[in-house]
Short mmCIF file of C-alpha atoms and ligand atoms in Angstrom, two decimals:
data_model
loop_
_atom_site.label_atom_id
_atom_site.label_comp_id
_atom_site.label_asym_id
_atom_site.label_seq_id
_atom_site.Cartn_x
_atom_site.Cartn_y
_atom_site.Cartn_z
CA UNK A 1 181.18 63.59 65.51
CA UNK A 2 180.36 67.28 65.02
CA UNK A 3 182.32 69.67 67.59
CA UNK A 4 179.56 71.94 68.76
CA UNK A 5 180.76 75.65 68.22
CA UNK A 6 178.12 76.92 71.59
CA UNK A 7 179.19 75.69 74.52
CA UNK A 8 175.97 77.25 76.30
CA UNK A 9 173.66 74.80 77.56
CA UNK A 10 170.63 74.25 75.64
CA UNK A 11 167.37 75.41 76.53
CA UNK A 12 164.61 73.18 77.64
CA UNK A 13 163.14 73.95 73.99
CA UNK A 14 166.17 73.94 71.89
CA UNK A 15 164.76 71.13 69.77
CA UNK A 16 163.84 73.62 66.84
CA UNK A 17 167.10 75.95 67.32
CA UNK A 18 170.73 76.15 66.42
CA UNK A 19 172.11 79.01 68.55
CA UNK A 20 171.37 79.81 71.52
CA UNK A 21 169.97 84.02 72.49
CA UNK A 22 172.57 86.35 72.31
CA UNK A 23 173.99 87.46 76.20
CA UNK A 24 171.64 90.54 75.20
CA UNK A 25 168.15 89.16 74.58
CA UNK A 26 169.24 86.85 77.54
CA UNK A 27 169.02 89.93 79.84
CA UNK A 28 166.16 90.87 77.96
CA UNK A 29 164.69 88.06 78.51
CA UNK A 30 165.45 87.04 81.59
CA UNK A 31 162.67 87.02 84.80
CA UNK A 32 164.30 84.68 86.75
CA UNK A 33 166.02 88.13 89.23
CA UNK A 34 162.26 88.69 90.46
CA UNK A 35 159.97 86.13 90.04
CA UNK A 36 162.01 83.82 91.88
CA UNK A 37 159.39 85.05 94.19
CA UNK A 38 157.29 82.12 92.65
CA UNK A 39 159.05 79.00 93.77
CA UNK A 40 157.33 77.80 96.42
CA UNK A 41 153.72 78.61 94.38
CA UNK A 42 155.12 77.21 91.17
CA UNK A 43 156.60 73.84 93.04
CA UNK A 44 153.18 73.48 95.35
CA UNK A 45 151.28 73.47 92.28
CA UNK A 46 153.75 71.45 89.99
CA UNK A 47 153.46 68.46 92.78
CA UNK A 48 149.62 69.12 92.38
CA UNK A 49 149.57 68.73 88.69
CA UNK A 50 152.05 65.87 88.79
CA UNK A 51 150.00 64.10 91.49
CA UNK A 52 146.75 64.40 88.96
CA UNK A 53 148.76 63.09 85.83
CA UNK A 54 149.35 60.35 88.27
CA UNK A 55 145.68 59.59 89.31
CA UNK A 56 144.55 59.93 85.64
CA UNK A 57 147.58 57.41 84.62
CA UNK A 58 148.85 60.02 82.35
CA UNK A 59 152.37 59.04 84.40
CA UNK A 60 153.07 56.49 87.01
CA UNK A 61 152.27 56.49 90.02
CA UNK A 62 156.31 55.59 91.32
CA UNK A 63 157.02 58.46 88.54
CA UNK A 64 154.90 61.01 90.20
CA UNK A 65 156.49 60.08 93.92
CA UNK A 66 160.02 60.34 92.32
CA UNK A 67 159.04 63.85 90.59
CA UNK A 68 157.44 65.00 94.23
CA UNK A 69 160.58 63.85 96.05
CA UNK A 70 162.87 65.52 93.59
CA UNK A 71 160.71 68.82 93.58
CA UNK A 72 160.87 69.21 97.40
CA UNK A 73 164.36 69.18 97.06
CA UNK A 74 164.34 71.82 94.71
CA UNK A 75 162.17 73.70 97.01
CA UNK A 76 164.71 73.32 99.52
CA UNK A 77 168.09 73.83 97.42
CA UNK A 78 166.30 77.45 96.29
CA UNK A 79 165.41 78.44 100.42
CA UNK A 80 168.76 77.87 101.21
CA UNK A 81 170.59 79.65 98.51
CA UNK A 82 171.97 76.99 96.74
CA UNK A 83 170.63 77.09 93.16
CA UNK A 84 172.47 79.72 91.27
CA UNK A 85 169.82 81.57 88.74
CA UNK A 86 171.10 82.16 85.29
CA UNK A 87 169.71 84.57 83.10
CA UNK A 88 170.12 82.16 79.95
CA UNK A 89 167.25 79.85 82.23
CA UNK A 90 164.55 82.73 81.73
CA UNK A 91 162.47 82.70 84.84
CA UNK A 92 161.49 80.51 88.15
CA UNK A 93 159.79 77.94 85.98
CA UNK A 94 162.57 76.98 83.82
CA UNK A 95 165.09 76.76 86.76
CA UNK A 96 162.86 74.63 88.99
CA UNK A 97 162.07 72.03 86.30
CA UNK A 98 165.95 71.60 84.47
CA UNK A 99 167.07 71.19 88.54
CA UNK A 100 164.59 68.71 88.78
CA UNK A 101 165.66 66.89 85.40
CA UNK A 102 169.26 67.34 86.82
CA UNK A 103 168.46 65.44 89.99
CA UNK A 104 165.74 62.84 89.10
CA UNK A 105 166.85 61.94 85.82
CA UNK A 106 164.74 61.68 82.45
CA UNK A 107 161.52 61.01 84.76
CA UNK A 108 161.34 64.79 85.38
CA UNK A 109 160.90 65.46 82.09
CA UNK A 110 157.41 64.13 82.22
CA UNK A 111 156.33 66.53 84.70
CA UNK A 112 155.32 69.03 81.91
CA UNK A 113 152.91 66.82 80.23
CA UNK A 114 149.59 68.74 79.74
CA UNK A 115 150.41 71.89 81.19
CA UNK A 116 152.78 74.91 79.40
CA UNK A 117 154.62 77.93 81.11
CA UNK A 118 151.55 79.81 79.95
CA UNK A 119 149.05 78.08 82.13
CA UNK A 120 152.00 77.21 84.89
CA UNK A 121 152.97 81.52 85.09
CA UNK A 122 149.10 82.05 85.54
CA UNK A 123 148.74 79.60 88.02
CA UNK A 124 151.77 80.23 90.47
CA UNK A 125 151.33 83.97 90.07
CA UNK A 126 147.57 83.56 91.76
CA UNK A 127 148.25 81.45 94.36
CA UNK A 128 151.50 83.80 95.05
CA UNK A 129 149.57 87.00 95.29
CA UNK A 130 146.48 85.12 97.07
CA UNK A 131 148.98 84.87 100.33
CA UNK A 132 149.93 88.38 100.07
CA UNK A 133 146.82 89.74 99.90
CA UNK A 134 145.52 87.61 102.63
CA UNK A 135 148.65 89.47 104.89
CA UNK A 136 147.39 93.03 103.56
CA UNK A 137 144.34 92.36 104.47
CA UNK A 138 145.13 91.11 108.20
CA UNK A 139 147.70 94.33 108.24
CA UNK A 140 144.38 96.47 107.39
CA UNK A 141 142.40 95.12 110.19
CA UNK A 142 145.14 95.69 112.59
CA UNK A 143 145.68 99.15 111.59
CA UNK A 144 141.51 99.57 111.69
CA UNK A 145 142.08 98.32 115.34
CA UNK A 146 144.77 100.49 116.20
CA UNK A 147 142.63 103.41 115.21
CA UNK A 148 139.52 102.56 116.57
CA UNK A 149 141.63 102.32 120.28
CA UNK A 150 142.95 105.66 119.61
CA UNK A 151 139.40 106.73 118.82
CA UNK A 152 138.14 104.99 122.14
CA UNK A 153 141.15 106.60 123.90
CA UNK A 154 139.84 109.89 123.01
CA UNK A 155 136.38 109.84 122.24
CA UNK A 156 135.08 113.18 123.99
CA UNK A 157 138.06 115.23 122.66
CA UNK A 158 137.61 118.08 120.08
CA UNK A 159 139.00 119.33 117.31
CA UNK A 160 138.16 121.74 114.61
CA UNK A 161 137.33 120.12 111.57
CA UNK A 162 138.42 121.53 108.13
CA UNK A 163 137.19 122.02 104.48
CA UNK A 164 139.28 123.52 101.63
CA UNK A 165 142.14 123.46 105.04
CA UNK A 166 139.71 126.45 106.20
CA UNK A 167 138.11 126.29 109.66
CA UNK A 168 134.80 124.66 109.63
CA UNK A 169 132.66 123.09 111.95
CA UNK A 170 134.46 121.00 115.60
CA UNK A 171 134.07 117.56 115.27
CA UNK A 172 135.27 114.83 117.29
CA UNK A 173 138.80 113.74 117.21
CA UNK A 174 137.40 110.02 117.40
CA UNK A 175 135.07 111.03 114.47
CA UNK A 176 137.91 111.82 112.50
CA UNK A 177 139.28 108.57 113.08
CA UNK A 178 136.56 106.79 112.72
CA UNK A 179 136.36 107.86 109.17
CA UNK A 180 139.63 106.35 108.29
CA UNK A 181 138.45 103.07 109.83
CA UNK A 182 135.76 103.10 107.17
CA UNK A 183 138.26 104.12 104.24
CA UNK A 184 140.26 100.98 105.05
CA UNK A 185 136.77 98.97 105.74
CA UNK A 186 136.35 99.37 101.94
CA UNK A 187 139.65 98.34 101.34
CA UNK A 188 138.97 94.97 102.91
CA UNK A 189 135.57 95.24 100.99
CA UNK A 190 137.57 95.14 97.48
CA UNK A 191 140.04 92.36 98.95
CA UNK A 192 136.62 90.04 99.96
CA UNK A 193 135.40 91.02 96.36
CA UNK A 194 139.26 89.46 95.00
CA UNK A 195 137.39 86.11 95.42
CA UNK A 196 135.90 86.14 92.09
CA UNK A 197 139.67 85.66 90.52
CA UNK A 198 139.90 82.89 92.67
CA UNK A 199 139.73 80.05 89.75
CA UNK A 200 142.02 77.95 88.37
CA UNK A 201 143.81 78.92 85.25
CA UNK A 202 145.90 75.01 85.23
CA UNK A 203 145.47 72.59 82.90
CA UNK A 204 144.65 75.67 80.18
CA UNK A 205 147.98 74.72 78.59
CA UNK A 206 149.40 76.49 75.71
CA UNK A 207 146.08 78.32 74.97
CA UNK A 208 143.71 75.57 73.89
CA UNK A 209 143.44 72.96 76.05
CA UNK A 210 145.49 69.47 76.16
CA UNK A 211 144.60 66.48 74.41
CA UNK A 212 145.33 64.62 77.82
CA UNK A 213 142.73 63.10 80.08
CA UNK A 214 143.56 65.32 82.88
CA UNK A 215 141.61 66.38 86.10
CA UNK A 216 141.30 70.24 86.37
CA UNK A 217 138.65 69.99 88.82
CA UNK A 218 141.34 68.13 91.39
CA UNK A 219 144.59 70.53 90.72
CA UNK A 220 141.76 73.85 91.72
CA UNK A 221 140.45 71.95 94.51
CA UNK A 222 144.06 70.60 95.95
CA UNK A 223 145.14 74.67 95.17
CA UNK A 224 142.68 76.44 96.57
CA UNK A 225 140.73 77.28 94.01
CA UNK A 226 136.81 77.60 94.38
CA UNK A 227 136.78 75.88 90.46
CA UNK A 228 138.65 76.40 87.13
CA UNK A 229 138.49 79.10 84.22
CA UNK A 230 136.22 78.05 82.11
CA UNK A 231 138.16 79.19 78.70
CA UNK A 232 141.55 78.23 78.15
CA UNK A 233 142.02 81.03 76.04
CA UNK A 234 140.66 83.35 78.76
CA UNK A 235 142.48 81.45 81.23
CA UNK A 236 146.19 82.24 79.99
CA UNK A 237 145.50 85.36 78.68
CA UNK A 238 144.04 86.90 82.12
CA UNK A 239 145.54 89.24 84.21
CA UNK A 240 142.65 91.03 85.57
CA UNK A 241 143.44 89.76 89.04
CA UNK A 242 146.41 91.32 88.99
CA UNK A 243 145.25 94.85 88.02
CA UNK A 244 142.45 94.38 90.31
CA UNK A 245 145.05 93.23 93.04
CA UNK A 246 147.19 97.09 92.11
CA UNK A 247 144.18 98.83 91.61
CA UNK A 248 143.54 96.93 95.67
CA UNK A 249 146.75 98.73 96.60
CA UNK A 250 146.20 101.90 94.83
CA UNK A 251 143.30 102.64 96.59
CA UNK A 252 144.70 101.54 99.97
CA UNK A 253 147.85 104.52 99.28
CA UNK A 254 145.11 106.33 98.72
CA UNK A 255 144.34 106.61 101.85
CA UNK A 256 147.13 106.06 103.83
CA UNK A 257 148.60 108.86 101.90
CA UNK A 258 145.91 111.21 103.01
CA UNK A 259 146.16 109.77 106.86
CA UNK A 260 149.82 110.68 106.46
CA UNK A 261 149.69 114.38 105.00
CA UNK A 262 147.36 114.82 108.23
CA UNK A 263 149.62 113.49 110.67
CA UNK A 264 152.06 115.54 108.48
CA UNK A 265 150.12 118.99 109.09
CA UNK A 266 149.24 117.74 112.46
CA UNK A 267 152.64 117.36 113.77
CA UNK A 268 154.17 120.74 112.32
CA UNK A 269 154.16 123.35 115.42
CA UNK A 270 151.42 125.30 113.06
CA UNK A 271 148.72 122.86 114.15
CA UNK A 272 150.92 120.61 117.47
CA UNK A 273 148.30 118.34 117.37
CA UNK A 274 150.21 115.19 118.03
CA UNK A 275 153.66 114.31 118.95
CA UNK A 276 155.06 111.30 116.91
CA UNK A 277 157.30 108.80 118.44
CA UNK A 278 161.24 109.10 117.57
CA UNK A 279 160.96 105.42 115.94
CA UNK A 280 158.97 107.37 113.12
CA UNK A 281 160.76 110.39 112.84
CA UNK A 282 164.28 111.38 111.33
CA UNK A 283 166.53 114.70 111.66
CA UNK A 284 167.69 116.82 109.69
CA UNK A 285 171.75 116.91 109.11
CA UNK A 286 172.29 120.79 109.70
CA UNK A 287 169.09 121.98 111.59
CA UNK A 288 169.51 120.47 115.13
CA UNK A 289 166.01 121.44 116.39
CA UNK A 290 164.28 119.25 113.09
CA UNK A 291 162.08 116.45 113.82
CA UNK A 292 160.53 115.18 110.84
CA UNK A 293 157.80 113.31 110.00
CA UNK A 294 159.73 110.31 107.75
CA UNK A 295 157.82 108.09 107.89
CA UNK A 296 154.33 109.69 107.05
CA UNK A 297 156.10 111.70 104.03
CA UNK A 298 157.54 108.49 102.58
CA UNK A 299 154.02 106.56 102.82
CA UNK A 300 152.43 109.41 100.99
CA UNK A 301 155.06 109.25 98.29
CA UNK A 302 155.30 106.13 97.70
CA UNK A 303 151.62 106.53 96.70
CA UNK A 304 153.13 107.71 93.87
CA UNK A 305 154.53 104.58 92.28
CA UNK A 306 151.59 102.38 93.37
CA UNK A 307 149.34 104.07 90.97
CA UNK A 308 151.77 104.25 88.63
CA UNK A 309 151.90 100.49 89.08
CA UNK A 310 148.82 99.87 88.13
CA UNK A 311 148.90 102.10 85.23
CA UNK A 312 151.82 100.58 83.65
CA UNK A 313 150.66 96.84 83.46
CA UNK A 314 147.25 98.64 82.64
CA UNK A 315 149.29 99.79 79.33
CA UNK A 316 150.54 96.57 78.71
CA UNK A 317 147.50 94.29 78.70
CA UNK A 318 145.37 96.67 76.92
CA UNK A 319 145.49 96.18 73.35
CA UNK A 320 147.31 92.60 73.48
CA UNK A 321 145.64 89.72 71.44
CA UNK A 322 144.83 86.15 72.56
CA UNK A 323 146.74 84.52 73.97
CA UNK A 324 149.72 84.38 75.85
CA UNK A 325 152.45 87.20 75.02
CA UNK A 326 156.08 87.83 76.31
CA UNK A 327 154.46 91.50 77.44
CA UNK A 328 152.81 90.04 79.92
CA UNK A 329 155.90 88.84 81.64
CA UNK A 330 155.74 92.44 82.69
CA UNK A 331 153.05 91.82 85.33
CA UNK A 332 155.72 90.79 87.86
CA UNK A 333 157.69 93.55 88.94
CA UNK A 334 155.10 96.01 89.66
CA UNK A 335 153.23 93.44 90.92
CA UNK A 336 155.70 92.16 93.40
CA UNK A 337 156.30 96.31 94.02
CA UNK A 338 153.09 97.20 94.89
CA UNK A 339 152.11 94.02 97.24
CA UNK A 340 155.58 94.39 99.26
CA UNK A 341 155.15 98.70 99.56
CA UNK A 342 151.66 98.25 100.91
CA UNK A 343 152.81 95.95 103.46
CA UNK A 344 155.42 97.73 104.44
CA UNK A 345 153.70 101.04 104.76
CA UNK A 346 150.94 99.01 106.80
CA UNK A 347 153.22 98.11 109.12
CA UNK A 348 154.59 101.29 109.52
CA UNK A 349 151.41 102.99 109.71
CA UNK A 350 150.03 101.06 112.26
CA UNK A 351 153.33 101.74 114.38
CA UNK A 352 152.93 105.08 113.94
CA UNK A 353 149.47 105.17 115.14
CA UNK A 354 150.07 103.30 118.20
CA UNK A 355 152.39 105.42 119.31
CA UNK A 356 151.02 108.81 118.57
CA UNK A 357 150.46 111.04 121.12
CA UNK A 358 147.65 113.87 120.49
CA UNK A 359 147.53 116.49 122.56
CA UNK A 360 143.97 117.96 123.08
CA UNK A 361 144.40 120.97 124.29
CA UNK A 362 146.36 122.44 121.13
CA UNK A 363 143.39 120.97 119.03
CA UNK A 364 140.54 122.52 121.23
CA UNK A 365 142.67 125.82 121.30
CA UNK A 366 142.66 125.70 117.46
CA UNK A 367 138.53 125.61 117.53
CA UNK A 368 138.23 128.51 119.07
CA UNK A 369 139.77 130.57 116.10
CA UNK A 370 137.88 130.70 112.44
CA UNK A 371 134.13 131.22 113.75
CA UNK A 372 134.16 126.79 113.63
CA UNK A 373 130.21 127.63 115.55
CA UNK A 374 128.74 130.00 112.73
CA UNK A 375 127.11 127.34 111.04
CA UNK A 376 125.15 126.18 114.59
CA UNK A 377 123.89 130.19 114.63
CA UNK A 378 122.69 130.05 111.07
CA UNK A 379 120.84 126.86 112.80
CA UNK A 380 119.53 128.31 115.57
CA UNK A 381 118.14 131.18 113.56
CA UNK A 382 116.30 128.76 111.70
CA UNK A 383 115.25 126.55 114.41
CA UNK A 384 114.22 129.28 116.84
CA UNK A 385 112.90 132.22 114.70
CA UNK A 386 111.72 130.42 111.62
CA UNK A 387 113.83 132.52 109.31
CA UNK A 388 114.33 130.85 106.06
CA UNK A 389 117.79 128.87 105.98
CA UNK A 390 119.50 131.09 102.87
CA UNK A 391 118.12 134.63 105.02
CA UNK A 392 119.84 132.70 108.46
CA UNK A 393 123.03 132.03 106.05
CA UNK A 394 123.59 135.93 105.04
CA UNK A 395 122.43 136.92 108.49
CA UNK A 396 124.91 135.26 110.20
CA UNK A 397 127.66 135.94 107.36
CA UNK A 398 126.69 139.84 108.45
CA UNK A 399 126.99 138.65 112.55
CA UNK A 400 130.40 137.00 111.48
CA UNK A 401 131.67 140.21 109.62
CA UNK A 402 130.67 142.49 112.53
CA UNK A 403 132.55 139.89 115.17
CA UNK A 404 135.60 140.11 112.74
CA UNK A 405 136.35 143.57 113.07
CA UNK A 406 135.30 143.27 116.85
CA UNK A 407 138.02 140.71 116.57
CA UNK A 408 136.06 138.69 118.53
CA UNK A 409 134.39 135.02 118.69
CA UNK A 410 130.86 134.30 117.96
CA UNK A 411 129.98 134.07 121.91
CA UNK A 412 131.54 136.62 122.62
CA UNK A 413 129.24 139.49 121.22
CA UNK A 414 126.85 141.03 123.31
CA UNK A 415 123.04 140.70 122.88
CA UNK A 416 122.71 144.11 122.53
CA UNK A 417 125.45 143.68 118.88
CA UNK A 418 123.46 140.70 118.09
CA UNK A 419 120.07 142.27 118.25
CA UNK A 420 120.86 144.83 115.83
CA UNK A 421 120.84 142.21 113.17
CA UNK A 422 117.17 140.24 114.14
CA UNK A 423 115.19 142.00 117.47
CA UNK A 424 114.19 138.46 118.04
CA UNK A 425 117.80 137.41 118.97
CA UNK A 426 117.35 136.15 122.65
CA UNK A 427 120.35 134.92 125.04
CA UNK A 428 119.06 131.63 124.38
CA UNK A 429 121.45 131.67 121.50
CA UNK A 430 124.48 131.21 123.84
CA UNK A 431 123.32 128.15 125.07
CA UNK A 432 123.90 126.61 121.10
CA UNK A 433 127.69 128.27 120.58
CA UNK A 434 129.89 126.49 122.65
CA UNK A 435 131.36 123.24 121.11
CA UNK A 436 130.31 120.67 123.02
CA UNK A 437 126.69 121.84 122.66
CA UNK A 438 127.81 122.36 118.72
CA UNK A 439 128.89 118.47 118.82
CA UNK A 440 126.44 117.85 120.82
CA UNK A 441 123.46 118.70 118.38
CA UNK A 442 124.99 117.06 115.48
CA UNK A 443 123.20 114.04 115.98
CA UNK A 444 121.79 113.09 112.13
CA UNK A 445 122.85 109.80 111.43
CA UNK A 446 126.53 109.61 110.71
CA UNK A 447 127.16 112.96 112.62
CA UNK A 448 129.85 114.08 114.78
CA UNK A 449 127.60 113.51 118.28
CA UNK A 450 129.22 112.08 120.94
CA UNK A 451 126.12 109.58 121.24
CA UNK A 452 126.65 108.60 117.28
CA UNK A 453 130.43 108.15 117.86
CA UNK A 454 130.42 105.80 120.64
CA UNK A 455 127.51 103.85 118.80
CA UNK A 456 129.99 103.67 115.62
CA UNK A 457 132.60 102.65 117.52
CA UNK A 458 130.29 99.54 118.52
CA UNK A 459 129.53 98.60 115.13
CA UNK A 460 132.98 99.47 113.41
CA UNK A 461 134.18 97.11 116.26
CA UNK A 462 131.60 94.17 115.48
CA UNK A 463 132.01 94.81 111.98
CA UNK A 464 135.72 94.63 110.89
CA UNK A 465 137.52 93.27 113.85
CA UNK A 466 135.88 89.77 114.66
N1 LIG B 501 158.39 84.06 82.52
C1 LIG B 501 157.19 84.04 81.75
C2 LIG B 501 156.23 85.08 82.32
O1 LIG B 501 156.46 85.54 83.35
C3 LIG B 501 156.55 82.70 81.86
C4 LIG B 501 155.65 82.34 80.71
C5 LIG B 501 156.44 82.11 79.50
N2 LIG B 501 155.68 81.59 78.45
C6 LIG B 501 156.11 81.56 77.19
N3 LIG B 501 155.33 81.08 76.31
N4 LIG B 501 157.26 82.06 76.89
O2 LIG B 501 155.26 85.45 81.72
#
């Protein structure tokens, strides 16, 4: 008999080959260090597809038990540690079914009858990321609740609110929260639409379909799936639901990265808005006095890879012909990335949230500087002495000139200043300057009135925590 010169075990499709990859393309090549993530997907749905070969008597019925038994001990040699992964195995796939072949016998090798990685990657991949996105989804609700009890907590408090960081117009603290509560509403609004992906990709094969009498309809049902992909082509080619899954988490760093370069600003003694807790702060090695806000920095740039994320398997599907390709192998790791940051971040937000402390007087201190009720004047103006809004504008830009080298606040000029700039000015027009009656009279739909708030609050509460 011939000595064999490679000692290397042979791949599962070594039938065509005489040597084995080089250690280098093995490394290459090799998936198996992160989507070992899969197993318990890839196994679920391997005992699914057996189960159907089964049913259409495409295997035995005794096979299919023996292939279920021998796969649940897979499952539960790779939980506890006991499989060693080798890079010359490729990926989860591989691993799981040569373990299975090692412990069942020649049986398992039936197991991949009508089905191919290609269809089998797809598959686990969905039903992998469908969990996780279920969890960011919860995690988004809870941090929606978490705000919306801050929001209750302080739902007459004021602050000023900003444009271009420049003094603006006082709004409501809870208002301000409230807003976020609606960002992350349309983050769970793009989750809900994830649905559509929500079709089975097994039974696809290669690329074209199997010659076998199988039963997609059962394996999507038994999965989870609302049906199958209608094109097998299509089927093992698609990675849509994984960009739309980053794109999912893009948008949601999105905004927690703007929620944390607020609590950022909030927290430096500039502003002294809030206080964060110690459990999301760190100090600084040389500057004893430092408290730093960690945790909101690190959310905010961590934004930064979760866009790039999506970008990069962006670059790799576009341009790639039907069907499968190695590139695509490149889904997993920013994947995997981007689903495990936003949870993480989610988790720490919400902590963060919770234990905030804002402190209302530094924030209602704050509106009194940068003229936040010129815009209410220019109002009144209008309202009261039927001057045309863009005359009330420059009018009050004039008022607000005059009070700036008075070096004094709106409400604080006399009548007798104010009437040099319209003789109609009466002392009604103190009445409208203070900031509650500013907030107050804000009450278009949507506004910053206390009586639009607490009605928001209602809804937001009916709507996206049920
Ligand atoms: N590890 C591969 C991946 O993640 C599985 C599919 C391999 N298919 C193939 N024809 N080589 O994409």
């Amino acid at each position: 008999m011939k000595k064999k010169t490679n000692k290397r075990k042979k791949n599962l499709w070594a039938g065509r080959f005489n040597e084995t990859p080089s250690d280098h393309m093995s490394i290459l090549n090799a998936s198996i260090n992160f989507d070992k993530k899969l197993y318990e997907a890839d196994i679920e749905a391997s005992i699914c597809h057996a189960e159907m070969l089964a049913g259409q008597n495409i295997i035995k019925t005794k096979e299919y038990e023996e292939i279920r038994k021998g796969l649940l001990q897979v499952k539960k040699e790779i939980k506890n540690n006991k499989i060693i992964f080798k890079n010359e195995l490729e990926d989860i796939h591989t691993h799981i079914e040569t373990r299975l072949i090692e412990i069942i016998g020649s049986i398992g090798k039936k197991l991949h009858t009508a089905r191919s990685r290609n269809d089998q990657v797809a598959t686990a991949t969905k039903i992998w990321a469908r969990e996780q996105c279920k969890e960011i989804d919860g995690l988004l609700k809870t941090l929606q609740e978490s705000l919306l009890n801050k929001a209750k907590k302080h739902i007459g408090d004021v602050m000023p609110g900003l444009t271009h960081m420049q003094p603006a117009q006082p709004i409501l603290l809870s208002h301000h929260l409230l807003a976020y509560v609606n960002m992350f509403g349309r983050d769970r609004e793009n989750y809900s639409s994830l649905r559509r992906h929500n079709f089975s990709p097994l039974g696809s094969a290669a690329l074209a379909g199997t010659t076998f009498n199988i039963n997609r309809q059962e394996t999507a049902n038994k999965l989870g799936f609302e049906g199958v992909m209608r094109n097998s082509l299509d089927a093992v080619s698609d990675r849509d639901f994984i960009l739309d899954i980053l794109n999912l988490c893009s948008l949601i760093f999105m905004h927690l990265s703007r929620l944390s370069e607020e609590i950022i600003l909030w927290s430096s003694p500039g502003f002294n808005f809030i206080k964060l807790s110690d459990k999301y702060s760190t100090g600084s090695s040389i500057m004893p006095q430092k408290k730093n806000p960690d945790a909101a920095e690190l959310i905010r740039g961590k934004s930064g890879r979760i866009i790039g994320n999506y970008v990069s398997v962006f670059n790799v599907m576009k341009g790639l012909p039907l069907a499968y390709s190695k590139d695509m192998q490149e889904d997993k790791e920013p994947l995997f990335d981007s689903l495990e940051t936003t949870k993480i971040c989610l988790l720490v937000m919400i902590g963060m949230i919770d234990s905030i402390k804002f402190i209302p007087e530094n924030m209602r201190l704050m509106c009194s500087l940068g003229f936040l009720n010129a815009t209410d004047m220019a109002d009144w103006f209008v309202e009261e002495l039927n001057v045309p809004f863009r005359d009330a504008h420059k009018l009050t830009g004039n008022i607000v000139k005059m009070a700036e080298l008075k070096n004094l606040p709106l409400e604080k000029l006399s009548l007798k200043d104010l009437k040099k700039y319209h003789s109609k000015i009466s002392k009604k027009i103190y009445a409208i300057l203070d900031i509650e009656s500013s907030i107050r009279n804000k009450i278009s739909e949507g506004g910053t009135s206390p009586l639009n708030v607490k009605r928001e609050i209602i809804l937001a509460e009916e709507k996206w925590l049920k």
